[in-house]
PDB file of C-alpha atoms and ligand atoms in Angstrom:
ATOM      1  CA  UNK A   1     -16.506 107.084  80.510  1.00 49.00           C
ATOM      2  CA  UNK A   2     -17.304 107.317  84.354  1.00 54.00           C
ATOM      3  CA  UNK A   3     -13.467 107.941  85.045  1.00 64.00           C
ATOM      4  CA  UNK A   4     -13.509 110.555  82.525  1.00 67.00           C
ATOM      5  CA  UNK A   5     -16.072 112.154  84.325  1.00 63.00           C
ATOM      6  CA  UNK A   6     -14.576 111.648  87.227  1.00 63.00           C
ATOM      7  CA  UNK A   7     -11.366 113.364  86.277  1.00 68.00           C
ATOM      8  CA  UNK A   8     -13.186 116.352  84.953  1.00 64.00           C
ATOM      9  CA  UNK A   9     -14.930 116.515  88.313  1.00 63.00           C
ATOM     10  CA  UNK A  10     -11.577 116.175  89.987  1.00 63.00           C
ATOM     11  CA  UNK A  11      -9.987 118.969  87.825  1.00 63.00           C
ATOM     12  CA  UNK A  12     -12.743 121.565  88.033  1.00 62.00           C
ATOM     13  CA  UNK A  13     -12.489 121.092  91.804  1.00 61.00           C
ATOM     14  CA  UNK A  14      -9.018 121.614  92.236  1.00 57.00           C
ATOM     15  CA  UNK A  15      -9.788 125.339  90.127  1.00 58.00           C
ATOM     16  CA  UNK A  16     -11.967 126.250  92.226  1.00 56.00           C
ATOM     17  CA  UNK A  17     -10.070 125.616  95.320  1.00 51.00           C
ATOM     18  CA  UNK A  18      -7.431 127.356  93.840  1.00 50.00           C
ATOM     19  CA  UNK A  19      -9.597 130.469  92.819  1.00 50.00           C
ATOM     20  CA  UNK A  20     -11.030 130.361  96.268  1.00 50.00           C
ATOM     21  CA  UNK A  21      -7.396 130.827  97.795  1.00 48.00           C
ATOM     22  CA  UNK A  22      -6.302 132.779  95.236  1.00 51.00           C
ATOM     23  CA  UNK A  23      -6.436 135.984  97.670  1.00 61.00           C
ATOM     24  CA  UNK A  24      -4.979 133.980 100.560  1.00 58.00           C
ATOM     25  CA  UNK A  25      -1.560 133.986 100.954  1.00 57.00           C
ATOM     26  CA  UNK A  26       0.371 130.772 102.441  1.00 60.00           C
ATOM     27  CA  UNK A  27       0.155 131.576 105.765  1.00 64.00           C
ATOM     28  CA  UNK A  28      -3.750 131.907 105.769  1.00 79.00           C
ATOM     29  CA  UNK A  29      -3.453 135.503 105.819  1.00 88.00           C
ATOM     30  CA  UNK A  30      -5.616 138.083 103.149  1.00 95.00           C
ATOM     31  CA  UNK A  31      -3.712 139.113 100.606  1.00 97.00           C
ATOM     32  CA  UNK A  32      -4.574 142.934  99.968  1.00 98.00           C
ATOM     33  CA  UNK A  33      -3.707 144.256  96.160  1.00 98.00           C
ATOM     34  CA  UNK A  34      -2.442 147.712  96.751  1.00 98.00           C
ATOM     35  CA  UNK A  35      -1.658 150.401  94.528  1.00 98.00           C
ATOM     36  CA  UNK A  36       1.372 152.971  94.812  1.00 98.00           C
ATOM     37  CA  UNK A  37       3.198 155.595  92.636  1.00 98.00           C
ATOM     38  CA  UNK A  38       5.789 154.518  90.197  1.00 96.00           C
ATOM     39  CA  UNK A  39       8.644 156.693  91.688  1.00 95.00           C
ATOM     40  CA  UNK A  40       8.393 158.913  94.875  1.00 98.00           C
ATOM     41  CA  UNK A  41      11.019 158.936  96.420  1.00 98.00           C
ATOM     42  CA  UNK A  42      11.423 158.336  99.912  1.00 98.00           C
ATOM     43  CA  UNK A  43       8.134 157.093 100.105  1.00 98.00           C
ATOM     44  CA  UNK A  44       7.915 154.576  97.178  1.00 98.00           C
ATOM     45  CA  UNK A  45      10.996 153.910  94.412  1.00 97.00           C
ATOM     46  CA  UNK A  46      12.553 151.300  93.192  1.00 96.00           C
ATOM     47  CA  UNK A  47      15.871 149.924  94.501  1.00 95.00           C
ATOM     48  CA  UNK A  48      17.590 146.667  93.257  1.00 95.00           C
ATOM     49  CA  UNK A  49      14.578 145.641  91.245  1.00 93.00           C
ATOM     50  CA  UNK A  50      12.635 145.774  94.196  1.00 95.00           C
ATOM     51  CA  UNK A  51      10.016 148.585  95.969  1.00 96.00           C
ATOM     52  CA  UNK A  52      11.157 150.424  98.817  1.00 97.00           C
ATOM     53  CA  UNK A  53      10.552 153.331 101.358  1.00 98.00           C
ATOM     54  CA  UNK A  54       8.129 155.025 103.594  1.00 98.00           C
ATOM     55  CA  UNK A  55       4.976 153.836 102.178  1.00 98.00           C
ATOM     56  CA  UNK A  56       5.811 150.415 101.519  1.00 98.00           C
ATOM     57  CA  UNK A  57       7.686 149.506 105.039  1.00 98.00           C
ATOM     58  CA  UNK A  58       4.787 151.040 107.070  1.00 98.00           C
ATOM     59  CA  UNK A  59       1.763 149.254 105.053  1.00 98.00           C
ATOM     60  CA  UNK A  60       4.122 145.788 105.563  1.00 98.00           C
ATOM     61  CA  UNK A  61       4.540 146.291 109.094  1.00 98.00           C
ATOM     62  CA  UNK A  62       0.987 147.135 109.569  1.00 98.00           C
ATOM     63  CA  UNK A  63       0.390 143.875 107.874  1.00 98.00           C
ATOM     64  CA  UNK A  64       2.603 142.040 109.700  1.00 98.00           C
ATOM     65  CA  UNK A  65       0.873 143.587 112.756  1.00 98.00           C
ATOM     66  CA  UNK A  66      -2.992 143.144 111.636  1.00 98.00           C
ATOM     67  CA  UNK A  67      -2.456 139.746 109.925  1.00 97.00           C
ATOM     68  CA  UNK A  68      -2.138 140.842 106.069  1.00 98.00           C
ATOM     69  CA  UNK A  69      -0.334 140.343 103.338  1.00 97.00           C
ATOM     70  CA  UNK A  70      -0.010 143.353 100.520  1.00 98.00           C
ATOM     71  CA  UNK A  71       0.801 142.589  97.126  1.00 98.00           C
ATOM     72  CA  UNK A  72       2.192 146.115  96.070  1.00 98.00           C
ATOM     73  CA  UNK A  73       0.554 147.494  91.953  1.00 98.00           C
ATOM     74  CA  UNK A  74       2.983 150.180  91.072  1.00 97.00           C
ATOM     75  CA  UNK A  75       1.346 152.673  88.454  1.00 97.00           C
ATOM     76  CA  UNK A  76       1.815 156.392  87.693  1.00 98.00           C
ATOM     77  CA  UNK A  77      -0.232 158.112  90.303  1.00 98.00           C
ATOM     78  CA  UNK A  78      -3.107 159.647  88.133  1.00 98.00           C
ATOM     79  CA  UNK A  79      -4.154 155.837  87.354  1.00 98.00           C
ATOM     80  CA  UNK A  80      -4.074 154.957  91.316  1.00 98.00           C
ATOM     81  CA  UNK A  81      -7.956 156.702  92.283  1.00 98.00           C
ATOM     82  CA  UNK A  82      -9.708 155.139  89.385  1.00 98.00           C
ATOM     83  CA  UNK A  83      -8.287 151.746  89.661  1.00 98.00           C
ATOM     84  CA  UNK A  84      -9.909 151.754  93.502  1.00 98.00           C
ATOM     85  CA  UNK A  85     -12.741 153.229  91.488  1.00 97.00           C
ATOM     86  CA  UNK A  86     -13.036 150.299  89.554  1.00 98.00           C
ATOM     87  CA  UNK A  87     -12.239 147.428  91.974  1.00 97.00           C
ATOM     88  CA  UNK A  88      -8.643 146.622  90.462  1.00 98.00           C
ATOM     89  CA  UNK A  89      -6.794 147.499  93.799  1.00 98.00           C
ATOM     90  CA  UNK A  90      -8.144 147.598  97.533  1.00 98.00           C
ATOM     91  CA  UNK A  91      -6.223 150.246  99.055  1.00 98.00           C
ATOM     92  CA  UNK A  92      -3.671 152.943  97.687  1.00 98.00           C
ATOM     93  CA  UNK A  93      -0.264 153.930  99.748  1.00 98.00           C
ATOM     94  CA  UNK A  94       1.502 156.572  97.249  1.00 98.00           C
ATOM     95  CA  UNK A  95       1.820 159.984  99.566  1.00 98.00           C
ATOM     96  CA  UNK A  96      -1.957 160.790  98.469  1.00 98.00           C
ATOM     97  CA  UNK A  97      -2.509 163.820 100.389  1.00 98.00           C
ATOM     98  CA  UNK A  98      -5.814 164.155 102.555  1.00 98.00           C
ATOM     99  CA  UNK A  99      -8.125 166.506 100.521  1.00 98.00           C
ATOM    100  CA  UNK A 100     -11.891 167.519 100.798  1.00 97.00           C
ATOM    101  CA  UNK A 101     -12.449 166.681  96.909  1.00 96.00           C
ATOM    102  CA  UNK A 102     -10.878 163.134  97.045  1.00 98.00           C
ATOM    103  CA  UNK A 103     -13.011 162.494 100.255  1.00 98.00           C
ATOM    104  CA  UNK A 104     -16.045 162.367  98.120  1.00 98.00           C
ATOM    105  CA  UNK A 105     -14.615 159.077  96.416  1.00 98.00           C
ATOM    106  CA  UNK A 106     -12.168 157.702  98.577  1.00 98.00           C
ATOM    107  CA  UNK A 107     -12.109 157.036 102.658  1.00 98.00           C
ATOM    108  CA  UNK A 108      -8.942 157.955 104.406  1.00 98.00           C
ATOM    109  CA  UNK A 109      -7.053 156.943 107.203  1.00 98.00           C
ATOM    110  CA  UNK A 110      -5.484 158.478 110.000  1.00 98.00           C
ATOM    111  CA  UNK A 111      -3.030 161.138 108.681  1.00 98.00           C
ATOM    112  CA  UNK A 112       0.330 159.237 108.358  1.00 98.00           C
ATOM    113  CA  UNK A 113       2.222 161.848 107.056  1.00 98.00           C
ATOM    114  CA  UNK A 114       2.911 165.738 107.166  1.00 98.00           C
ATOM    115  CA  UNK A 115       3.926 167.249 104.053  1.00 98.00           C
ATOM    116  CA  UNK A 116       3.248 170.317 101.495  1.00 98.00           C
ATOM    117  CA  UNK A 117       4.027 171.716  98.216  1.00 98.00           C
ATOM    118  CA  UNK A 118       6.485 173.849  97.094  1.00 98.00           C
ATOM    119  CA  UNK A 119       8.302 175.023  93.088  1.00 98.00           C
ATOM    120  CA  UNK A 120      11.094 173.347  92.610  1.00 98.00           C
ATOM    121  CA  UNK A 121      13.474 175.142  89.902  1.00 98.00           C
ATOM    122  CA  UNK A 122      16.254 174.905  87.872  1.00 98.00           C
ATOM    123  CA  UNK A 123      19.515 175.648  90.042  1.00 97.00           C
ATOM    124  CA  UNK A 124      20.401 178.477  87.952  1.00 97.00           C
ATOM    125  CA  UNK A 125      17.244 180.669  88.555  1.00 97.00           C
ATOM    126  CA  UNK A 126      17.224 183.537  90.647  1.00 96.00           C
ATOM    127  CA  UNK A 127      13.773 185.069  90.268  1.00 97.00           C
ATOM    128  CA  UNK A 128      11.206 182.350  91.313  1.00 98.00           C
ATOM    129  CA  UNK A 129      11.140 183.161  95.315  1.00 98.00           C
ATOM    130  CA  UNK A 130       6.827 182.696  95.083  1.00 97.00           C
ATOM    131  CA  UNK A 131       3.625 182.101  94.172  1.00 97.00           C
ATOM    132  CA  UNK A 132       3.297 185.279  92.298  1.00 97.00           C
ATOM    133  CA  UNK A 133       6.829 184.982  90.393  1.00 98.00           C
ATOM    134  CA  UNK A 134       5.518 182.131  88.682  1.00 98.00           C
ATOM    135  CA  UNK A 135       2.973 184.053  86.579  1.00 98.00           C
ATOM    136  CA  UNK A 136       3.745 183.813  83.348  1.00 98.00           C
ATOM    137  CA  UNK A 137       5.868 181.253  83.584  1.00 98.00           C
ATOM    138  CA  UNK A 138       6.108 177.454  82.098  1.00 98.00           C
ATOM    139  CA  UNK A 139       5.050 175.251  85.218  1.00 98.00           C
ATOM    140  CA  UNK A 140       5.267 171.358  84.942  1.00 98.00           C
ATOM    141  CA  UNK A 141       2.663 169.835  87.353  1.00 98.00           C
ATOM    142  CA  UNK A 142       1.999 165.805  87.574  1.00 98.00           C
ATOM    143  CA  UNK A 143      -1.542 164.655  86.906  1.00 98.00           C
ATOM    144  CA  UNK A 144      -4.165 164.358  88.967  1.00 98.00           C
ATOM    145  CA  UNK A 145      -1.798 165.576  92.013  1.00 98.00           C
ATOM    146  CA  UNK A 146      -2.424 168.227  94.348  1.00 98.00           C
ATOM    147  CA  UNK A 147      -0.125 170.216  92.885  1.00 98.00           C
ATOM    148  CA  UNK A 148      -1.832 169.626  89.376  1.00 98.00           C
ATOM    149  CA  UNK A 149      -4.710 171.418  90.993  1.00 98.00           C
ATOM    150  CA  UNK A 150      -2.925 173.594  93.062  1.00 98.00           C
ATOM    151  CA  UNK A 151      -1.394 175.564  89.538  1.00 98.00           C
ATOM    152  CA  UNK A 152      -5.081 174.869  88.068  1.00 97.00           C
ATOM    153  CA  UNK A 153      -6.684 177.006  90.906  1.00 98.00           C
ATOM    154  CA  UNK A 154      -3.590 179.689  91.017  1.00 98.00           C
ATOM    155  CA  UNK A 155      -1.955 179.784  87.921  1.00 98.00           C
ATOM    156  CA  UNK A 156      -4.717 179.030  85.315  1.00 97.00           C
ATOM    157  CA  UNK A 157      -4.819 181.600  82.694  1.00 97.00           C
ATOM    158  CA  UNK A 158      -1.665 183.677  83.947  1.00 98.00           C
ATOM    159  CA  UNK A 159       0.903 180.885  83.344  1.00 98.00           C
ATOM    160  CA  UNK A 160       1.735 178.023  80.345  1.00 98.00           C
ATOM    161  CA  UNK A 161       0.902 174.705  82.894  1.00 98.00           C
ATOM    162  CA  UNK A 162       1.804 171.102  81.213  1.00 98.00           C
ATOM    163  CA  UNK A 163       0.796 167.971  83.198  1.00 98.00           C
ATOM    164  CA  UNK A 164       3.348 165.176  82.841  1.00 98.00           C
ATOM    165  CA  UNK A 165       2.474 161.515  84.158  1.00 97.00           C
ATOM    166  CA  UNK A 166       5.114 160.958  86.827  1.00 97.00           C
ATOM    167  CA  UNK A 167       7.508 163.456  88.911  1.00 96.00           C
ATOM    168  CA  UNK A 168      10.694 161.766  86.907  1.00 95.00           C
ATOM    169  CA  UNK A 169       9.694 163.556  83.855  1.00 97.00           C
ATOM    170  CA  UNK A 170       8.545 166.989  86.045  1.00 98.00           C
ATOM    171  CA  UNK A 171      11.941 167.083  87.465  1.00 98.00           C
ATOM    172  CA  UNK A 172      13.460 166.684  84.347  1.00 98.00           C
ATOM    173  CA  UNK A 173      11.278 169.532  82.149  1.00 98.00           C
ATOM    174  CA  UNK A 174      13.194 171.958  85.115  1.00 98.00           C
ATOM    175  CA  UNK A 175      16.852 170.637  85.092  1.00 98.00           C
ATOM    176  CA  UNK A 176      16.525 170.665  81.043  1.00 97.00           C
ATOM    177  CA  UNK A 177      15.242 174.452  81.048  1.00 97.00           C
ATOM    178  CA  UNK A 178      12.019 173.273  79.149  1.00 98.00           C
ATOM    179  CA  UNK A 179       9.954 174.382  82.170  1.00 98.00           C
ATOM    180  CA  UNK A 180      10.410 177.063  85.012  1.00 98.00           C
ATOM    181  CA  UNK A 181       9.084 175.186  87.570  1.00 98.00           C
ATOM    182  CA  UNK A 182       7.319 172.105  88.858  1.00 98.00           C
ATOM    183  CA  UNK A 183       5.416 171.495  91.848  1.00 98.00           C
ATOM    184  CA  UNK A 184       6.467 168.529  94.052  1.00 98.00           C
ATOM    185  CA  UNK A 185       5.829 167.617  97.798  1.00 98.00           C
ATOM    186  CA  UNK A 186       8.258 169.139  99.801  1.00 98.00           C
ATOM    187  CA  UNK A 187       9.834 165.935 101.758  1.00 98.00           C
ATOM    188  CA  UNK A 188       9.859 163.825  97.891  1.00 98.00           C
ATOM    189  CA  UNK A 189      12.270 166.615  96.416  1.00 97.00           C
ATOM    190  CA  UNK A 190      14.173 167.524  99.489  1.00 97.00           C
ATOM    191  CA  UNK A 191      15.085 164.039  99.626  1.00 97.00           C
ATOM    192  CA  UNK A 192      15.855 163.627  96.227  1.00 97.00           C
ATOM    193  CA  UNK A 193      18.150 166.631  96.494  1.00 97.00           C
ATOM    194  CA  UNK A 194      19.763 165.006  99.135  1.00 96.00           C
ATOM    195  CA  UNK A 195      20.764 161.626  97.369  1.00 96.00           C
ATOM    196  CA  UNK A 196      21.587 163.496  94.199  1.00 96.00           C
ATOM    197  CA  UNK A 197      23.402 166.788  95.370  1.00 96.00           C
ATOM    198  CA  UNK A 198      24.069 166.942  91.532  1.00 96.00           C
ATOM    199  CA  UNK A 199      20.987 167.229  89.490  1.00 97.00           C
ATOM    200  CA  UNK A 200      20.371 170.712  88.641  1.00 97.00           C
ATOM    201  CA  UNK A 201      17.510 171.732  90.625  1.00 98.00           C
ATOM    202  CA  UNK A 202      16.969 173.432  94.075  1.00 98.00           C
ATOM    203  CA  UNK A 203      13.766 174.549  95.940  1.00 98.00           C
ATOM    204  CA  UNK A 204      12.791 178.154  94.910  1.00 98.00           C
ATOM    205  CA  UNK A 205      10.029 178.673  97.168  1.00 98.00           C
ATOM    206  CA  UNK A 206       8.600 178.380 100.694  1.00 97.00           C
ATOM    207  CA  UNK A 207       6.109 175.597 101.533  1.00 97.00           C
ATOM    208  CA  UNK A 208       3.162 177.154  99.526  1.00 98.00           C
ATOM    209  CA  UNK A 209       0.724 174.327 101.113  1.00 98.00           C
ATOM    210  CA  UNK A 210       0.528 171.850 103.752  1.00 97.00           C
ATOM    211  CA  UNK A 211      -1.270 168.838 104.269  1.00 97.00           C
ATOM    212  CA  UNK A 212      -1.034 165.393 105.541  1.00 98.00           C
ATOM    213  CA  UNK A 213      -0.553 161.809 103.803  1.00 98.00           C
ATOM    214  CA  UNK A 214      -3.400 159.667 104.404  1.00 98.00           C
ATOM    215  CA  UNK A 215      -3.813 155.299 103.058  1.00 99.00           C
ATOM    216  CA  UNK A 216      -6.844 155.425 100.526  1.00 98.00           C
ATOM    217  CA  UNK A 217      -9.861 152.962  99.556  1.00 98.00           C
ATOM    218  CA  UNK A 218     -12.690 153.169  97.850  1.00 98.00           C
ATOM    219  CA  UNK A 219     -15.230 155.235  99.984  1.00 98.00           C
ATOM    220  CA  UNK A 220     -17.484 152.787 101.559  1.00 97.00           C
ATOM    221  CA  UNK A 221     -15.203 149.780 100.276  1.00 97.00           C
ATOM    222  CA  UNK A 222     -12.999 148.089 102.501  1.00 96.00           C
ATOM    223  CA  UNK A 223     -13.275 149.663 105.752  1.00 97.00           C
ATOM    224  CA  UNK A 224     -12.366 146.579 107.620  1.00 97.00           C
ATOM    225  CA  UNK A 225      -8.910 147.052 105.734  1.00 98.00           C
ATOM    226  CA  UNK A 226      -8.783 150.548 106.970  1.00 98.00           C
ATOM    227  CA  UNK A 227      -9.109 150.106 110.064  1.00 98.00           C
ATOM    228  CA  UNK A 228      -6.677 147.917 110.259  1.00 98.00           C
ATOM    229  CA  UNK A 229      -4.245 150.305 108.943  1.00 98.00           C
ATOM    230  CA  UNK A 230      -5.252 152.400 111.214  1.00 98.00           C
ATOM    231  CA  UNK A 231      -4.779 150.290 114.242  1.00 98.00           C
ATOM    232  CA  UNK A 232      -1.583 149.303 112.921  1.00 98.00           C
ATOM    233  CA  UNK A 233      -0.668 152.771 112.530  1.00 98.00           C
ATOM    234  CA  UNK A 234      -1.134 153.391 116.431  1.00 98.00           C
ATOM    235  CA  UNK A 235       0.966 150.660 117.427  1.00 98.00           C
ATOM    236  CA  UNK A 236       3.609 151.315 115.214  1.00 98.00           C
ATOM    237  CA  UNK A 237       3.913 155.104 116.558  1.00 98.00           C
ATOM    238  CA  UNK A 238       3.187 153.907 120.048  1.00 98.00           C
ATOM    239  CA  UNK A 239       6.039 151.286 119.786  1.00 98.00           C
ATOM    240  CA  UNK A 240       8.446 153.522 118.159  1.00 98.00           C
ATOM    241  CA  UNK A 241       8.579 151.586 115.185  1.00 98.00           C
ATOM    242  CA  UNK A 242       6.697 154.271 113.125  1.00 98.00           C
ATOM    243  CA  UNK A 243       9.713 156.722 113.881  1.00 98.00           C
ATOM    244  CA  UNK A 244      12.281 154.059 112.998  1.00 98.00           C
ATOM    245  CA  UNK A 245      11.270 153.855 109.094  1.00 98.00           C
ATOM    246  CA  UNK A 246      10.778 157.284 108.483  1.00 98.00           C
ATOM    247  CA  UNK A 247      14.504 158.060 110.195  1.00 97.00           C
ATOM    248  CA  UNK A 248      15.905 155.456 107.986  1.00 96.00           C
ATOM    249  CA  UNK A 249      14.651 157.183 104.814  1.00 95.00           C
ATOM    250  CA  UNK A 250      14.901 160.714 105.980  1.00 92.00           C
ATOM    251  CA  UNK A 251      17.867 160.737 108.184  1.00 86.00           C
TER     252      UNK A 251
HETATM  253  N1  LIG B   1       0.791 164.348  97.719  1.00 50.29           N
HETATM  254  C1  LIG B   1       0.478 164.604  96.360  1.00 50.29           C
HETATM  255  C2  LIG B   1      -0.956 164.241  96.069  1.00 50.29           C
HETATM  256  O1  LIG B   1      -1.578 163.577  96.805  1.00 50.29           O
HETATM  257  C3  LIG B   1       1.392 163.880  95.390  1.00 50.29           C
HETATM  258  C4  LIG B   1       1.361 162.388  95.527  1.00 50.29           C
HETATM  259  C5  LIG B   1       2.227 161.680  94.516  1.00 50.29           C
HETATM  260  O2  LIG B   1       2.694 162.299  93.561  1.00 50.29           O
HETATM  261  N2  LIG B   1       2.452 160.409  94.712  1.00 50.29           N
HETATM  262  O3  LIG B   1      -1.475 164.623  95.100  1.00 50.29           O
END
């Protein structure tokens, strides 16, 4: 009987040690649960069964440099705020662009990034040059982006807007002719245009916005976390290393 109760003792011990470590890594290190975008390319996509680009080499180098470990939540980027919202993830990488609205839920880091929107079209169009062409049009937009309320505040009521989940499916609305347009970040669809010279889509306009990329928590949550990004971030552009990961991907 005493063993018995010994070995439960034992057991329930061992669980909680494990629990206890569970956001440890090996090495001693936190382990931070981050949440990025399914597919934006050169920032965050998936190569070889594995996630790659901009975002994810900085935040692991930052790591690396501040003594964390990142365990990387890929979902489509509408579901990214409200899973910080809700505790699920500590801190979001996924191109989230620095805005005044998103400041009331989420703190920011340093600017990271410098980027902007503009329509992308189908390569056959000749008559969507600006804002104002797109009137009347069918725009694709992805949710909760800053291009979804970009065509909410300029479009609303003078064009047909449809919100898809992820930029795949955006992208794909315009090369099929089932939309006129979709907004994207500039540097995401330049690049894709790049690798994939044949899809059927170029840029139509000029950059209709610009803004800057900045790492997300929840506001007040996790600031020790951001500033550790931030710190990292300064070393990495002061050693050069910074410039080195967004040549590979953009170069
Ligand atoms: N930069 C845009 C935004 O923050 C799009 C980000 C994304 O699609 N991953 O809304």
């Amino acid at each position: 009987m005493k063993s018995k109760i010994l070995k439960m003792f034992m057991l329930v011990s061992v669980m909680m040690l494990v629990i206890a470590c569970g956001n440890k890594s090996q090495g001693g290190n936190k382990k931070y649960i981050i949440g990025t975008d399914t597919s934006f390319p050169p920032f965050e996509y998936k190569k070889d069964g594995k996630y790659t680009g901009i975002d994810i080499e900085l935040l692991e180098a930052i790591g690396k440099l501040e003594g964390f470990e990142v365990e990387f939540k890929p979902m489509d980027f509408g579901g990214l705020i409200p899973a910080l919202q809700s505790g699920q993830l500590d801190g979001v990488i996924a191109g989230a662009s620095i805005t005044e609205e998103r400041k009331k839920t989420v703190d920011f880091s340093d600017p990271y990034y410098e980027s902007g929107l503009v329509a992308l079209v189908n390569k056959n169009n000749t008559n969507i040059k600006e804002l104002k062409d797109l009137e009347g049009k069918r725009i694709v937009v992805k949710n909760g982006t800053a291009g979804a309320k970009f065509a909410e505040d300029n479009l609303k009521g003078k064009a047909n807007i449809r919100v898809f989940e992820d930029s795949a499916s955006t992208l794909k609305a315009v090369e099929n002719n089932q939309a006129d347009a979709a907004f994207e970040d500039y540097p995401v669809i330049a690049y894709t245009i790049k690798v994939n010279p044949n899809l059927n889509v170029k840029i139509g306009t000029e950059k209709l916005t610009s803004n800057d990329y900045g790492f997300m928590v929840k506001k007040g949550a996790n600031q020790e976390l951001l500033e550790k990004f931030n710190k990292g971030l300064k070393t990495l552009k002061e050693n050069g290393e910074y410039q080195k990961i967004v040549d590979k991907y953009t170069k």
